[in-house]
């Protein structure tokens, strides 16, 4: 079950977060209707979901996307997600990504 969803019906978009543990949320079901793609909506949804994850206390977001979804890969990589490997989920070749939101200022001089 999704912990948090963001779906502005006007744009026919959806995205959600599912807790993995106390520090990690998984981005699930992020979609933008093809008629509304290439308008920055995916980036807006991703930004909103990241803000919600941080507000809920998560330090990491993990996600996967299929290897053929080049636009999604570009979105995640330009938003700071790091590819962490490839695999197969439900018969689809996927790339696993993650992004850390934890304060990394501990080693400041």
GROMACS .gro file of C-alpha atoms in nm:
model
  109
    1UNK     CA    1   0.000   0.000   0.000
    2UNK     CA    2   0.131   0.344  -0.085
    3UNK     CA    3   0.220   0.567   0.208
    4UNK     CA    4   0.176   0.892   0.020
    5UNK     CA    5   0.035   0.978  -0.322
    6UNK     CA    6   0.036   1.289  -0.537
    7UNK     CA    7  -0.216   1.295  -0.819
    8UNK     CA    8  -0.333   1.620  -0.974
    9UNK     CA    9  -0.622   1.485  -1.183
   10UNK     CA   10  -0.606   1.771  -1.433
   11UNK     CA   11  -0.270   1.656  -1.565
   12UNK     CA   12  -0.344   1.283  -1.539
   13UNK     CA   13  -0.027   1.215  -1.341
   14UNK     CA   14   0.050   0.995  -1.045
   15UNK     CA   15   0.333   0.915  -0.808
   16UNK     CA   16   0.371   0.759  -0.467
   17UNK     CA   17   0.610   0.669  -0.188
   18UNK     CA   18   0.620   0.334  -0.013
   19UNK     CA   19   0.819   0.296   0.308
   20UNK     CA   20   1.091   0.030   0.296
   21UNK     CA   21   1.213   0.097   0.650
   22UNK     CA   22   1.252   0.398   0.882
   23UNK     CA   23   1.514   0.560   0.658
   24UNK     CA   24   1.423   0.447   0.306
   25UNK     CA   25   1.120   0.514   0.088
   26UNK     CA   26   1.065   0.362  -0.254
   27UNK     CA   27   0.926   0.577  -0.533
   28UNK     CA   28   0.638   0.385  -0.690
   29UNK     CA   29   0.409   0.426  -0.987
   30UNK     CA   30   0.531   0.761  -1.114
   31UNK     CA   31   0.353   0.827  -1.442
   32UNK     CA   32   0.264   1.118  -1.668
   33UNK     CA   33   0.004   1.069  -1.938
   34UNK     CA   34   0.182   1.076  -2.278
   35UNK     CA   35  -0.035   1.370  -2.387
   36UNK     CA   36   0.119   1.578  -2.105
   37UNK     CA   37   0.481   1.461  -2.121
   38UNK     CA   38   0.775   1.693  -2.195
   39UNK     CA   39   0.616   1.978  -1.997
   40UNK     CA   40   0.815   1.943  -1.675
   41UNK     CA   41   0.537   1.761  -1.491
   42UNK     CA   42   0.750   1.457  -1.412
   43UNK     CA   43   1.016   1.679  -1.257
   44UNK     CA   44   0.750   1.861  -1.052
   45UNK     CA   45   0.602   1.535  -0.926
   46UNK     CA   46   0.947   1.401  -0.840
   47UNK     CA   47   1.036   1.720  -0.653
   48UNK     CA   48   0.709   1.707  -0.455
   49UNK     CA   49   0.759   1.342  -0.366
   50UNK     CA   50   1.117   1.412  -0.256
   51UNK     CA   51   0.995   1.699  -0.035
   52UNK     CA   52   0.733   1.474   0.120
   53UNK     CA   53   0.987   1.198   0.180
   54UNK     CA   54   1.216   1.439   0.364
   55UNK     CA   55   0.924   1.580   0.564
   56UNK     CA   56   0.832   1.224   0.665
   57UNK     CA   57   1.189   1.167   0.788
   58UNK     CA   58   1.325   0.945   0.513
   59UNK     CA   59   1.695   0.976   0.433
   60UNK     CA   60   1.696   0.782   0.105
   61UNK     CA   61   1.470   0.727  -0.192
   62UNK     CA   62   1.515   0.416  -0.402
   63UNK     CA   63   1.343   0.344  -0.731
   64UNK     CA   64   1.363   0.140  -1.045
   65UNK     CA   65   1.277   0.203  -1.407
   66UNK     CA   66   1.294  -0.020  -1.710
   67UNK     CA   67   1.597  -0.006  -1.934
   68UNK     CA   68   1.383   0.112  -2.226
   69UNK     CA   69   1.247   0.419  -2.042
   70UNK     CA   70   1.529   0.650  -2.144
   71UNK     CA   71   1.333   0.965  -2.059
   72UNK     CA   72   1.275   0.842  -1.703
   73UNK     CA   73   1.642   0.751  -1.669
   74UNK     CA   74   1.741   1.101  -1.781
   75UNK     CA   75   1.492   1.257  -1.536
   76UNK     CA   76   1.624   1.061  -1.240
   77UNK     CA   77   1.991   1.108  -1.326
   78UNK     CA   78   1.956   1.485  -1.374
   79UNK     CA   79   1.771   1.498  -1.039
   80UNK     CA   80   2.072   1.343  -0.864
   81UNK     CA   81   1.976   0.975  -0.855
   82UNK     CA   82   2.268   0.735  -0.880
   83UNK     CA   83   2.235   0.411  -1.078
   84UNK     CA   84   2.314   0.121  -0.841
   85UNK     CA   85   2.279  -0.178  -1.069
   86UNK     CA   86   2.052  -0.362  -1.306
   87UNK     CA   87   1.822  -0.658  -1.265
   88UNK     CA   88   1.493  -0.812  -1.368
   89UNK     CA   89   1.160  -0.738  -1.196
   90UNK     CA   90   0.838  -0.902  -1.306
   91UNK     CA   91   1.003  -1.003  -1.633
   92UNK     CA   92   1.133  -0.653  -1.717
   93UNK     CA   93   1.498  -0.545  -1.732
   94UNK     CA   94   1.535  -0.257  -1.486
   95UNK     CA   95   1.790  -0.012  -1.353
   96UNK     CA   96   1.794   0.051  -0.977
   97UNK     CA   97   1.854   0.408  -0.857
   98UNK     CA   98   1.892   0.576  -0.521
   99UNK     CA   99   1.935   0.925  -0.380
  100UNK     CA  100   2.045   1.027  -0.032
  101UNK     CA  101   1.884   1.321   0.149
  102UNK     CA  102   2.068   1.278   0.481
  103UNK     CA  103   2.271   1.573   0.608
  104UNK     CA  104   2.624   1.511   0.487
  105UNK     CA  105   2.776   1.809   0.668
  106UNK     CA  106   2.934   1.596   0.941
  107UNK     CA  107   3.281   1.618   0.789
  108UNK     CA  108   3.296   1.997   0.751
  109UNK     CA  109   3.615   2.166   0.864
   0.00000   0.00000   0.00000
